[in-house]
Amino acid sequence: MSAEFDLVIRGGTVATATDVFRADVAVHNGQIAAIGENLAGARTIDAGGLLVMPGGVDTHCHLDQVEMSMGYGAQDFVTGSRSAVLGGTTTAISFVSHFKGEPIRDILAETLKRGQRSIIDYSFHQILADPTDEVLAELPAIVAAGIRSFKVFLTYDAIRLDDGQFLRVLAAARREGAMVAVHCENYDAIGWLTEALLAAGLTAPKYHAWSRPKVVEREATYRAIALAELVDTPIQIFHVSCAEVAEEIARAKRRGLKVWGETCPQYFALTAADMDRPGFEGAKFMCSPAPRDEADHDGLWAMMRQGVLDVVSSDDSAFNTTGHHAKDQNGPNASFRDIPNGVPGVGARMPLLFSEGVVKGRIDLPTFVGLAATNPARLYGLGGCKGAIQPGADADIVLWDATKTQTITNALLQHGVDYTPYEGREVTGWPVMTLRRGEIVMQDGEMVAAEGSGRFLARGPYELARPLGRLANGFDAAAYDRPGATR
Ligand code: DUC
Ligand code: ZN
Ligand code: ZN
């Protein structure tokens, strides 16, 4: 046999979003070149006894974001992408910040510079906090630069959009062929509940969950979907915490709308009770939306099985427990309102989903691959190139030992954060090797890639982000809501 290919991954069990089968996978020039039997390569990796899956695609993680909703995060592109490859992830989408009253271009330039340190391939969502005419006029250039998705927040003082502003973003996205990702919680309801809780002296971390119960998330999700339907813009609902919220997405899908849903490990592996740990411990588990109860986990799994929730991303938005810009920046007795919320998870995402999902029989292996890699890639315009084991795709591959048990510790994850909310948790299934574009970047828990070897992924037009062409009254209002148009 002559060496037709650069590399052959031999004798493993290939898992895709639709199939599980025994095959060799050949890699040439950084791409998957063939899938078959008895393939020959200049180099061989023995994958006997291992799963061969697409490298994970984490379409929601805040790596080295200029500034997040509640401060400066702990994770930069080196620490975040190192932890990513250790956990089997090879592609990430992070965020370009935006601040009210400011143009985007300088933050974009700074963010693109920060990304150059990445080990994994990466792209960005553009946050829009203030859709003024000036900012909307910047969007065609931003989209042309390959940033084909916008993120909006319906809560948080500094960055939230009211309904009118949200409509303007949806209209801009429709014109540009961009996907809109939405943080759905009702701003006024959270503010009202927070004031009441503080007035009642209920300030501990656990009251974070009380300040944003499920109905607050559900109302905003319904509203986001209704407004997206009005404008005819594809959207994804970020970080869905429970089945009641996912039901809104299910109803939208049933009506044929382009609405997708994401959940994250913190919603099936943590609960509100974690925020009730003694002292400041509970702060480590605070994120938004808040983790719910054990009983809610079953509902989320059902929504994943049914394809209502298409994506599991990490929403790694990490703050250290203690120190500058940390969770305790306002002191160890700060009220829940003054503790930044967000949890790390870029490295733990795939092992948690595999262990809690596949090993415990809640989802099958193709569903796992779909949630962790294939669906997020497709949803954000990377389909065919990322998140797939198929000829022509980038050879981003994880070799996974489905039987290996591992106790998660903070040191193991090698991220830039002083804790993990999953400390001490035993999982079954662990990545033993990660390849990015055919190059080994992690082997046996050691990152072996060079800082800065990741590539920026410019995302072009794609079908899922195209409007449906279903307009209320047949009138394309978005076409008239252009920067500078008479309003
Ligand atoms: N929402 C996010 O999507 N990420 C970090 C914090 C938040 O509230
Ligand atoms: Zn959010
Ligand atoms: Zn986030």
Tab-separated table of C-alpha atoms and ligand atoms in Angstrom:
chain	number	residue	atom	x	y	z
A	1	MET	CA	0.000	0.000	0.000
A	2	SER	CA	1.439	3.404	-0.910
A	3	ALA	CA	0.950	6.336	1.384
A	4	GLU	CA	-1.846	8.137	-0.354
A	5	PHE	CA	-2.642	10.405	2.571
A	6	ASP	CA	-0.710	12.440	5.152
A	7	LEU	CA	-2.353	10.614	8.021
A	8	VAL	CA	-4.753	7.800	8.668
A	9	ILE	CA	-6.682	7.401	11.900
A	10	ARG	CA	-7.108	3.671	11.899
A	11	GLY	CA	-9.564	1.248	13.398
A	12	GLY	CA	-11.763	3.577	15.416
A	13	THR	CA	-15.530	3.889	15.670
A	14	VAL	CA	-16.601	6.972	13.774
A	15	ALA	CA	-19.511	8.887	15.272
A	16	THR	CA	-21.301	11.579	13.293
A	17	ALA	CA	-24.576	13.393	13.906
A	18	THR	CA	-26.379	10.656	11.996
A	19	ASP	CA	-24.325	7.447	12.186
A	20	VAL	CA	-21.931	5.316	14.191
A	21	PHE	CA	-19.691	2.923	12.181
A	22	ARG	CA	-16.246	1.357	12.069
A	23	ALA	CA	-13.894	3.051	9.580
A	24	ASP	CA	-10.490	4.549	8.973
A	25	VAL	CA	-10.355	8.311	8.484
A	26	ALA	CA	-7.724	9.717	6.130
A	27	VAL	CA	-6.395	13.250	6.456
A	28	HIS	CA	-4.638	15.170	3.716
A	29	ASN	CA	-3.584	18.817	3.692
A	30	GLY	CA	-5.431	19.415	6.937
A	31	GLN	CA	-8.750	18.130	5.656
A	32	ILE	CA	-10.614	14.864	5.824
A	33	ALA	CA	-9.824	13.200	2.514
A	34	ALA	CA	-11.481	9.783	2.785
A	35	ILE	CA	-13.467	7.545	5.102
A	36	GLY	CA	-13.210	3.832	4.438
A	37	GLU	CA	-11.355	0.624	5.074
A	38	ASN	CA	-7.659	-0.151	4.847
A	39	LEU	CA	-6.621	3.407	4.044
A	40	ALA	CA	-2.891	4.097	3.940
A	41	GLY	CA	-1.109	7.189	5.136
A	42	ALA	CA	2.415	8.471	5.730
A	43	ARG	CA	1.500	8.405	9.426
A	44	THR	CA	-0.985	6.284	11.310
A	45	ILE	CA	-2.783	6.866	14.572
A	46	ASP	CA	-4.247	3.747	16.131
A	47	ALA	CA	-7.798	4.557	17.245
A	48	GLY	CA	-8.705	1.001	18.210
A	49	GLY	CA	-11.233	1.038	21.041
A	50	LEU	CA	-11.826	4.773	20.667
A	51	LEU	CA	-14.580	6.949	19.252
A	52	VAL	CA	-13.547	9.195	16.361
A	53	MET	CA	-15.738	12.289	16.436
A	54	PRO	CA	-15.683	15.823	15.045
A	55	GLY	CA	-13.878	18.267	17.304
A	56	GLY	CA	-16.361	20.215	19.374
A	57	VAL	CA	-17.751	23.544	18.219
A	58	ASP	CA	-18.532	25.902	21.094
A	59	THR	CA	-20.543	28.726	19.586
A	60	HIS	CA	-20.950	30.639	22.832
A	61	CYS	CA	-17.926	31.356	24.993
A	62	HIS	CA	-16.522	34.651	26.184
A	63	LEU	CA	-12.796	34.409	25.546
A	64	ASP	CA	-10.846	37.606	26.148
A	65	GLN	CA	-13.928	39.713	25.535
A	66	VAL	CA	-13.061	43.389	25.907
A	67	GLU	CA	-15.649	43.721	28.671
A	68	MET	CA	-18.568	41.490	29.592
A	69	SER	CA	-21.990	42.351	30.918
A	70	MET	CA	-20.704	42.414	34.496
A	71	GLY	CA	-16.996	43.141	34.139
A	72	TYR	CA	-13.749	41.681	32.902
A	73	GLY	CA	-13.599	37.923	32.476
A	74	ALA	CA	-10.805	35.628	33.623
A	75	GLN	CA	-10.425	33.646	30.418
A	76	ASP	CA	-8.200	34.801	27.568
A	77	PHE	CA	-7.686	33.138	24.199
A	78	VAL	CA	-4.705	31.113	25.384
A	79	THR	CA	-6.257	29.738	28.570
A	80	GLY	CA	-9.668	29.291	26.991
A	81	SER	CA	-8.464	27.523	23.884
A	82	ARG	CA	-6.034	25.373	25.885
A	83	SER	CA	-8.880	24.158	28.063
A	84	ALA	CA	-11.021	23.736	24.937
A	85	VAL	CA	-8.622	21.283	23.248
A	86	LEU	CA	-8.169	19.362	26.495
A	87	GLY	CA	-11.926	18.868	26.490
A	88	GLY	CA	-12.151	18.001	22.791
A	89	THR	CA	-13.271	21.354	21.377
A	90	THR	CA	-11.549	22.758	18.287
A	91	THR	CA	-13.671	25.757	17.288
A	92	ALA	CA	-15.069	28.617	19.353
A	93	ILE	CA	-17.172	31.675	18.725
A	94	SER	CA	-16.500	34.482	21.190
A	95	PHE	CA	-17.833	38.062	21.259
A	96	VAL	CA	-17.029	41.571	20.136
A	97	SER	CA	-18.254	43.899	22.880
A	98	HIS	CA	-20.212	47.064	22.306
A	99	PHE	CA	-20.928	49.956	24.653
A	100	LYS	CA	-23.766	52.462	24.418
A	101	GLY	CA	-22.781	55.671	22.660
A	102	GLU	CA	-19.618	54.217	21.197
A	103	PRO	CA	-18.753	53.057	17.696
A	104	ILE	CA	-17.735	49.454	17.205
A	105	ARG	CA	-14.661	49.674	14.986
A	106	ASP	CA	-11.995	50.185	17.680
A	107	ILE	CA	-13.348	47.385	19.881
A	108	LEU	CA	-13.512	45.148	16.827
A	109	ALA	CA	-9.874	45.846	15.951
A	110	GLU	CA	-8.792	45.125	19.532
A	111	THR	CA	-10.865	41.923	19.647
A	112	LEU	CA	-9.457	40.620	16.362
A	113	LYS	CA	-5.970	41.218	17.776
A	114	ARG	CA	-6.764	39.267	20.936
A	115	GLY	CA	-8.073	36.349	18.897
A	116	GLN	CA	-4.702	35.964	17.225
A	117	ARG	CA	-3.438	34.177	20.328
A	118	SER	CA	-5.943	31.356	19.962
A	119	ILE	CA	-4.947	27.732	19.635
A	120	ILE	CA	-8.269	26.696	18.145
A	121	ASP	CA	-10.051	28.180	15.150
A	122	TYR	CA	-12.386	30.968	16.161
A	123	SER	CA	-14.897	33.556	15.120
A	124	PHE	CA	-17.023	36.212	16.806
A	125	HIS	CA	-20.586	37.307	17.378
A	126	GLN	CA	-21.059	41.070	17.355
A	127	ILE	CA	-22.888	42.337	20.464
A	128	LEU	CA	-25.186	45.276	19.727
A	129	ALA	CA	-25.977	47.399	22.759
A	130	ASP	CA	-27.110	50.565	21.034
A	131	PRO	CA	-28.458	50.290	17.479
A	132	THR	CA	-28.170	53.949	16.523
A	133	ASP	CA	-27.940	55.030	12.881
A	134	GLU	CA	-24.165	55.355	13.284
A	135	VAL	CA	-23.787	51.838	14.654
A	136	LEU	CA	-26.132	50.310	12.070
A	137	ALA	CA	-24.053	51.969	9.373
A	138	GLU	CA	-21.022	50.028	10.630
A	139	LEU	CA	-22.709	46.652	10.257
A	140	PRO	CA	-22.236	45.991	6.519
A	141	ALA	CA	-18.448	46.226	6.983
A	142	ILE	CA	-18.540	44.039	10.093
A	143	VAL	CA	-20.544	41.365	8.305
A	144	ALA	CA	-18.290	41.629	5.255
A	145	ALA	CA	-15.361	40.962	7.606
A	146	GLY	CA	-16.939	37.581	8.386
A	147	ILE	CA	-18.857	38.331	11.568
A	148	ARG	CA	-22.241	37.080	10.493
A	149	SER	CA	-24.149	36.973	13.781
A	150	PHE	CA	-25.296	39.549	16.296
A	151	LYS	CA	-25.900	39.041	20.015
A	152	VAL	CA	-28.405	41.105	21.920
A	153	PHE	CA	-29.355	41.220	25.586
A	154	LEU	CA	-32.908	41.897	26.728
A	155	THR	CA	-31.579	42.506	30.246
A	156	TYR	CA	-28.513	44.089	31.999
A	157	ASP	CA	-28.498	47.859	32.631
A	158	ALA	CA	-25.576	48.783	30.441
A	159	ILE	CA	-26.357	46.804	27.319
A	160	ARG	CA	-29.980	45.766	27.229
A	161	LEU	CA	-32.231	46.650	24.310
A	162	ASP	CA	-35.841	47.715	24.563
A	163	ASP	CA	-38.278	46.241	22.042
A	164	GLY	CA	-37.858	49.110	19.573
A	165	GLN	CA	-34.087	48.738	19.604
A	166	PHE	CA	-34.364	44.968	19.276
A	167	LEU	CA	-36.581	45.431	16.205
A	168	ARG	CA	-33.915	47.626	14.627
A	169	VAL	CA	-31.277	44.943	15.194
A	170	LEU	CA	-33.561	42.273	13.735
A	171	ALA	CA	-34.150	44.466	10.698
A	172	ALA	CA	-30.427	45.048	10.229
A	173	ALA	CA	-29.739	41.320	10.543
A	174	ARG	CA	-32.421	40.588	7.963
A	175	ARG	CA	-30.811	42.998	5.512
A	176	GLU	CA	-27.336	41.598	6.160
A	177	GLY	CA	-28.231	37.889	6.231
A	178	ALA	CA	-26.997	37.543	9.803
A	179	MET	CA	-28.222	35.281	12.618
A	180	VAL	CA	-29.338	36.952	15.871
A	181	ALA	CA	-28.591	35.301	19.226
A	182	VAL	CA	-30.726	36.551	22.092
A	183	HIS	CA	-30.293	36.637	25.867
A	184	CYS	CA	-33.897	36.340	26.995
A	185	GLU	CA	-34.825	37.637	30.440
A	186	ASN	CA	-37.284	40.412	31.293
A	187	TYR	CA	-35.268	43.427	32.464
A	188	ASP	CA	-38.033	45.189	34.393
A	189	ALA	CA	-39.205	42.028	36.113
A	190	ILE	CA	-35.677	41.261	37.316
A	191	GLY	CA	-35.203	44.847	38.504
A	192	TRP	CA	-38.492	44.821	40.378
A	193	LEU	CA	-37.839	41.460	42.020
A	194	THR	CA	-34.282	42.445	42.905
A	195	GLU	CA	-35.388	45.625	44.672
A	196	ALA	CA	-37.990	43.676	46.630
A	197	LEU	CA	-35.518	40.960	47.646
A	198	LEU	CA	-32.935	43.508	48.788
A	199	ALA	CA	-35.617	45.423	50.708
A	200	ALA	CA	-36.509	42.163	52.446
A	201	GLY	CA	-32.861	41.629	53.365
A	202	LEU	CA	-32.573	38.578	51.090
A	203	THR	CA	-29.135	39.206	49.633
A	204	ALA	CA	-27.221	35.872	49.591
A	205	PRO	CA	-26.137	34.300	46.261
A	206	LYS	CA	-29.093	31.927	46.279
A	207	TYR	CA	-31.455	34.856	45.837
A	208	HIS	CA	-29.944	35.403	42.416
A	209	ALA	CA	-32.252	32.577	41.273
A	210	TRP	CA	-35.211	34.171	43.075
A	211	SER	CA	-34.602	37.427	41.184
A	212	ARG	CA	-35.023	35.698	37.787
A	213	PRO	CA	-37.464	32.770	37.974
A	214	LYS	CA	-38.402	30.750	34.918
A	215	VAL	CA	-41.350	32.930	33.944
A	216	VAL	CA	-39.010	35.907	33.522
A	217	GLU	CA	-37.029	33.914	30.968
A	218	ARG	CA	-40.097	32.468	29.328
A	219	GLU	CA	-41.772	35.836	28.808
A	220	ALA	CA	-38.676	37.302	27.144
A	221	THR	CA	-38.254	34.215	24.988
A	222	TYR	CA	-41.819	34.444	23.749
A	223	ARG	CA	-41.345	38.160	23.033
A	224	ALA	CA	-38.062	37.630	21.199
A	225	ILE	CA	-39.630	34.954	19.013
A	226	ALA	CA	-42.697	37.082	18.267
A	227	LEU	CA	-40.592	40.093	17.262
A	228	ALA	CA	-38.299	37.927	15.142
A	229	GLU	CA	-41.390	36.510	13.436
A	230	LEU	CA	-42.650	40.027	12.780
A	231	VAL	CA	-39.409	41.087	11.107
A	232	ASP	CA	-38.758	37.646	9.567
A	233	THR	CA	-35.249	37.194	10.974
A	234	PRO	CA	-33.670	33.867	12.014
A	235	ILE	CA	-32.747	33.755	15.705
A	236	GLN	CA	-31.222	31.470	18.273
A	237	ILE	CA	-32.330	31.653	21.900
A	238	PHE	CA	-29.204	31.414	24.017
A	239	HIS	CA	-28.789	29.450	27.256
A	240	VAL	CA	-32.261	27.958	27.713
A	241	SER	CA	-32.535	26.833	31.331
A	242	CYS	CA	-35.667	24.680	31.388
A	243	ALA	CA	-38.385	22.942	29.399
A	244	GLU	CA	-40.956	25.704	29.941
A	245	VAL	CA	-38.724	28.084	27.985
A	246	ALA	CA	-37.867	25.470	25.386
A	247	GLU	CA	-41.616	24.990	24.811
A	248	GLU	CA	-41.730	28.469	23.293
A	249	ILE	CA	-39.059	27.382	20.834
A	250	ALA	CA	-40.929	24.155	20.105
A	251	ARG	CA	-44.070	26.116	19.287
A	252	ALA	CA	-42.108	28.410	16.979
A	253	LYS	CA	-40.519	25.456	15.206
A	254	ARG	CA	-43.930	23.862	14.764
A	255	ARG	CA	-45.043	27.025	12.980
A	256	GLY	CA	-42.064	26.665	10.650
A	257	LEU	CA	-40.149	29.651	12.018
A	258	LYS	CA	-36.367	29.849	11.886
A	259	VAL	CA	-35.850	29.677	15.637
A	260	TRP	CA	-33.193	27.545	17.325
A	261	GLY	CA	-32.340	26.871	20.953
A	262	GLU	CA	-29.159	26.464	22.940
A	263	THR	CA	-28.612	25.080	26.401
A	264	CYS	CA	-25.423	24.711	28.443
A	265	PRO	CA	-24.013	22.197	30.971
A	266	GLN	CA	-24.821	24.484	33.901
A	267	TYR	CA	-28.528	23.862	33.196
A	268	PHE	CA	-28.341	20.061	33.287
A	269	ALA	CA	-25.417	19.600	35.706
A	270	LEU	CA	-25.987	22.330	38.344
A	271	THR	CA	-29.024	23.380	40.342
A	272	ALA	CA	-30.218	26.428	42.253
A	273	ALA	CA	-29.209	24.575	45.427
A	274	ASP	CA	-25.560	24.998	44.420
A	275	MET	CA	-25.975	28.744	44.953
A	276	ASP	CA	-27.062	27.967	48.515
A	277	ARG	CA	-23.680	26.578	49.551
A	278	PRO	CA	-22.195	28.147	52.685
A	279	GLY	CA	-20.576	31.574	52.722
A	280	PHE	CA	-19.388	32.929	49.410
A	281	GLU	CA	-19.240	29.441	47.837
A	282	GLY	CA	-22.641	29.894	46.242
A	283	ALA	CA	-21.280	32.763	44.126
A	284	LYS	CA	-19.240	30.285	42.095
A	285	PHE	CA	-22.444	28.882	40.615
A	286	MET	CA	-24.172	32.152	39.762
A	287	CYS	CA	-24.946	32.608	36.101
A	288	SER	CA	-27.842	33.951	34.053
A	289	PRO	CA	-30.357	32.558	33.511
A	290	ALA	CA	-29.970	30.830	36.865
A	291	PRO	CA	-29.559	27.062	37.212
A	292	ARG	CA	-32.938	25.509	38.063
A	293	ASP	CA	-33.889	22.335	39.949
A	294	GLU	CA	-33.072	18.646	39.524
A	295	ALA	CA	-36.568	18.079	38.123
A	296	ASP	CA	-35.867	20.558	35.330
A	297	HIS	CA	-32.970	18.512	34.034
A	298	ASP	CA	-35.261	15.773	32.708
A	299	GLY	CA	-37.257	18.311	30.728
A	300	LEU	CA	-34.114	19.726	29.158
A	301	TRP	CA	-32.913	16.276	28.084
A	302	ALA	CA	-36.286	15.607	26.486
A	303	MET	CA	-36.002	18.891	24.558
A	304	MET	CA	-32.524	17.896	23.380
A	305	ARG	CA	-33.763	14.482	22.254
A	306	GLN	CA	-36.637	16.063	20.369
A	307	GLY	CA	-34.337	18.505	18.572
A	308	VAL	CA	-35.994	21.543	20.128
A	309	LEU	CA	-32.665	22.445	21.693
A	310	ASP	CA	-30.126	22.087	18.897
A	311	VAL	CA	-26.915	23.185	20.545
A	312	VAL	CA	-25.047	22.717	23.823
A	313	SER	CA	-22.440	25.420	24.245
A	314	SER	CA	-20.499	26.353	27.349
A	315	ASP	CA	-21.361	30.050	27.801
A	316	ASP	CA	-17.939	30.156	29.453
A	317	SER	CA	-18.101	33.611	31.016
A	318	ALA	CA	-15.689	33.114	33.823
A	319	PHE	CA	-14.743	35.224	36.793
A	320	ASN	CA	-12.219	34.179	39.389
A	321	THR	CA	-13.635	33.663	42.852
A	322	THR	CA	-11.317	36.152	44.423
A	323	GLY	CA	-9.083	39.042	43.360
A	324	HIS	CA	-9.186	41.914	40.911
A	325	HIS	CA	-12.332	41.812	38.702
A	326	ALA	CA	-13.375	38.630	40.538
A	327	LYS	CA	-16.704	37.481	41.943
A	328	ASP	CA	-15.730	39.044	45.272
A	329	GLN	CA	-14.816	42.436	43.778
A	330	ASN	CA	-17.516	44.061	45.946
A	331	GLY	CA	-16.492	42.145	49.054
A	332	PRO	CA	-17.383	38.734	50.446
A	333	ASN	CA	-20.711	39.993	51.747
A	334	ALA	CA	-21.873	41.684	48.559
A	335	SER	CA	-25.501	41.153	47.679
A	336	PHE	CA	-26.284	38.873	44.737
A	337	ARG	CA	-26.921	42.000	42.648
A	338	ASP	CA	-23.278	43.009	42.960
A	339	ILE	CA	-21.643	39.664	42.207
A	340	PRO	CA	-20.706	39.161	38.549
A	341	ASN	CA	-22.468	36.148	37.151
A	342	GLY	CA	-21.092	33.575	34.786
A	343	VAL	CA	-19.339	30.214	35.085
A	344	PRO	CA	-16.352	28.650	33.299
A	345	GLY	CA	-16.989	25.565	31.164
A	346	VAL	CA	-15.254	25.570	27.791
A	347	GLY	CA	-13.149	22.526	28.739
A	348	ALA	CA	-15.763	20.639	30.735
A	349	ARG	CA	-18.592	21.053	28.200
A	350	MET	CA	-18.118	17.934	26.088
A	351	PRO	CA	-17.199	15.521	28.909
A	352	LEU	CA	-20.235	16.661	30.926
A	353	LEU	CA	-22.583	16.295	27.963
A	354	PHE	CA	-21.168	12.885	27.118
A	355	SER	CA	-21.233	11.570	30.662
A	356	GLU	CA	-24.579	13.003	31.731
A	357	GLY	CA	-26.142	12.464	28.321
A	358	VAL	CA	-24.755	9.453	26.479
A	359	VAL	CA	-23.433	7.369	29.368
A	360	LYS	CA	-26.606	7.841	31.405
A	361	GLY	CA	-28.745	6.915	28.383
A	362	ARG	CA	-30.463	10.290	28.029
A	363	ILE	CA	-29.252	10.972	24.487
A	364	ASP	CA	-27.658	8.727	21.884
A	365	LEU	CA	-24.229	9.222	20.398
A	366	PRO	CA	-25.331	10.924	17.143
A	367	THR	CA	-27.414	13.369	19.183
A	368	PHE	CA	-24.320	14.132	21.264
A	369	VAL	CA	-22.261	14.831	18.132
A	370	GLY	CA	-25.049	16.999	16.747
A	371	LEU	CA	-25.412	19.068	19.926
A	372	ALA	CA	-21.694	19.468	20.574
A	373	ALA	CA	-20.323	19.958	17.082
A	374	THR	CA	-22.420	19.550	13.941
A	375	ASN	CA	-25.479	21.664	14.755
A	376	PRO	CA	-23.598	24.663	16.173
A	377	ALA	CA	-21.291	24.683	13.142
A	378	ARG	CA	-24.228	24.668	10.737
A	379	LEU	CA	-26.203	27.233	12.682
A	380	TYR	CA	-23.391	29.757	12.527
A	381	GLY	CA	-22.315	29.261	8.936
A	382	LEU	CA	-19.494	26.757	9.444
A	383	GLY	CA	-21.324	23.688	8.174
A	384	GLY	CA	-19.334	21.345	5.974
A	385	CYS	CA	-16.067	22.876	7.183
A	386	LYS	CA	-16.321	22.400	10.967
A	387	GLY	CA	-18.158	19.931	13.180
A	388	ALA	CA	-18.318	17.081	10.678
A	389	ILE	CA	-16.455	13.908	9.803
A	390	GLN	CA	-16.877	14.021	6.061
A	391	PRO	CA	-14.583	14.407	3.054
A	392	GLY	CA	-13.721	18.062	2.506
A	393	ALA	CA	-14.260	19.118	6.130
A	394	ASP	CA	-11.366	20.414	8.186
A	395	ALA	CA	-9.707	17.503	9.988
A	396	ASP	CA	-10.809	18.695	13.424
A	397	ILE	CA	-11.128	15.382	15.202
A	398	VAL	CA	-11.319	14.161	18.763
A	399	LEU	CA	-10.409	10.624	19.781
A	400	TRP	CA	-12.584	9.779	22.724
A	401	ASP	CA	-12.285	7.006	25.281
A	402	ALA	CA	-15.919	6.284	26.090
A	403	THR	CA	-15.046	4.112	29.086
A	404	LYS	CA	-12.453	6.236	30.838
A	405	THR	CA	-13.587	7.652	34.152
A	406	GLN	CA	-12.125	10.942	35.238
A	407	THR	CA	-12.608	13.155	38.246
A	408	ILE	CA	-12.879	16.772	37.186
A	409	THR	CA	-10.571	19.113	39.055
A	410	ASN	CA	-9.663	22.685	38.380
A	411	ALA	CA	-6.043	21.767	37.627
A	412	LEU	CA	-7.111	19.172	35.078
A	413	LEU	CA	-9.017	21.733	33.040
A	414	GLN	CA	-5.984	24.040	32.691
A	415	HIS	CA	-8.157	27.094	32.132
A	416	GLY	CA	-7.530	30.614	33.391
A	417	VAL	CA	-9.911	30.478	36.314
A	418	ASP	CA	-9.319	29.721	40.001
A	419	TYR	CA	-12.172	27.213	40.231
A	420	THR	CA	-14.523	24.967	38.335
A	421	PRO	CA	-18.148	24.535	39.411
A	422	TYR	CA	-17.684	20.823	38.635
A	423	GLU	CA	-14.824	20.201	41.103
A	424	GLY	CA	-14.745	16.574	42.260
A	425	ARG	CA	-17.387	15.379	39.820
A	426	GLU	CA	-16.709	11.995	38.279
A	427	VAL	CA	-17.452	11.655	34.593
A	428	THR	CA	-17.228	8.715	32.222
A	429	GLY	CA	-15.810	9.372	28.761
A	430	TRP	CA	-12.798	11.563	28.156
A	431	PRO	CA	-10.879	12.837	25.129
A	432	VAL	CA	-7.412	11.343	24.698
A	433	MET	CA	-6.340	13.175	21.556
A	434	THR	CA	-7.511	16.270	19.705
A	435	LEU	CA	-6.510	17.191	16.169
A	436	ARG	CA	-7.053	20.594	14.599
A	437	ARG	CA	-6.788	20.708	10.813
A	438	GLY	CA	-4.956	17.385	10.968
A	439	GLU	CA	-2.404	18.496	13.537
A	440	ILE	CA	-2.309	16.951	17.005
A	441	VAL	CA	-3.036	19.769	19.443
A	442	MET	CA	-3.745	17.683	22.570
A	443	GLN	CA	-2.468	14.286	23.578
A	444	ASP	CA	-3.158	12.549	26.886
A	445	GLY	CA	-4.135	15.734	28.651
A	446	GLU	CA	-1.263	17.871	27.368
A	447	MET	CA	-1.783	20.740	25.002
A	448	VAL	CA	0.898	20.485	22.309
A	449	ALA	CA	-0.032	23.302	19.937
A	450	ALA	CA	1.592	26.687	19.503
A	451	GLU	CA	-0.096	29.779	20.884
A	452	GLY	CA	-1.549	31.690	17.936
A	453	SER	CA	-1.888	28.687	15.646
A	454	GLY	CA	-5.692	29.013	15.541
A	455	ARG	CA	-7.265	30.723	12.545
A	456	PHE	CA	-9.947	33.359	12.338
A	457	LEU	CA	-13.018	31.953	10.588
A	458	ALA	CA	-14.666	34.551	8.375
A	459	ARG	CA	-18.252	33.409	7.927
A	460	GLY	CA	-19.984	34.137	4.612
A	461	PRO	CA	-23.683	34.038	3.630
A	462	TYR	CA	-25.505	30.788	4.410
A	463	GLU	CA	-28.979	29.328	4.133
A	464	LEU	CA	-29.960	29.077	7.805
A	465	ALA	CA	-29.427	32.820	8.335
A	466	ARG	CA	-31.604	33.774	5.348
A	467	PRO	CA	-35.065	35.163	6.111
A	468	LEU	CA	-38.020	32.893	5.411
A	469	GLY	CA	-39.773	35.428	3.223
A	470	ARG	CA	-42.887	35.386	5.443
A	471	LEU	CA	-43.905	38.949	6.258
A	472	ALA	CA	-46.866	40.220	8.251
A	473	ASN	CA	-49.121	41.997	5.700
A	474	GLY	CA	-46.488	41.311	3.061
A	475	PHE	CA	-44.837	44.639	3.951
A	476	ASP	CA	-41.048	44.621	4.316
A	477	ALA	CA	-40.693	47.223	7.061
A	478	ALA	CA	-37.038	46.332	7.569
A	479	ALA	CA	-36.222	47.631	4.106
A	480	TYR	CA	-37.324	51.102	5.233
A	481	ASP	CA	-35.501	51.040	8.579
A	482	ARG	CA	-32.082	51.876	7.228
A	483	PRO	CA	-29.506	54.075	8.920
A	484	GLY	CA	-30.437	57.661	8.147
A	485	ALA	CA	-33.920	56.848	6.832
A	486	THR	CA	-36.629	59.260	7.966
A	487	ARG	CA	-38.160	57.843	11.111
B	1	DUC	N1	-25.261	35.933	29.305
B	1	DUC	C1	-24.410	35.377	28.493
B	1	DUC	O1	-24.795	34.969	27.413
B	1	DUC	N2	-23.156	35.249	28.842
B	1	DUC	C2	-22.617	35.746	30.034
B	1	DUC	C3	-23.565	36.359	30.934
B	1	DUC	C4	-24.930	36.385	30.481
B	1	DUC	O2	-25.794	36.807	31.175
B	2	ZN	ZN	-26.713	35.764	27.688
B	3	ZN	ZN	-22.655	34.290	27.216
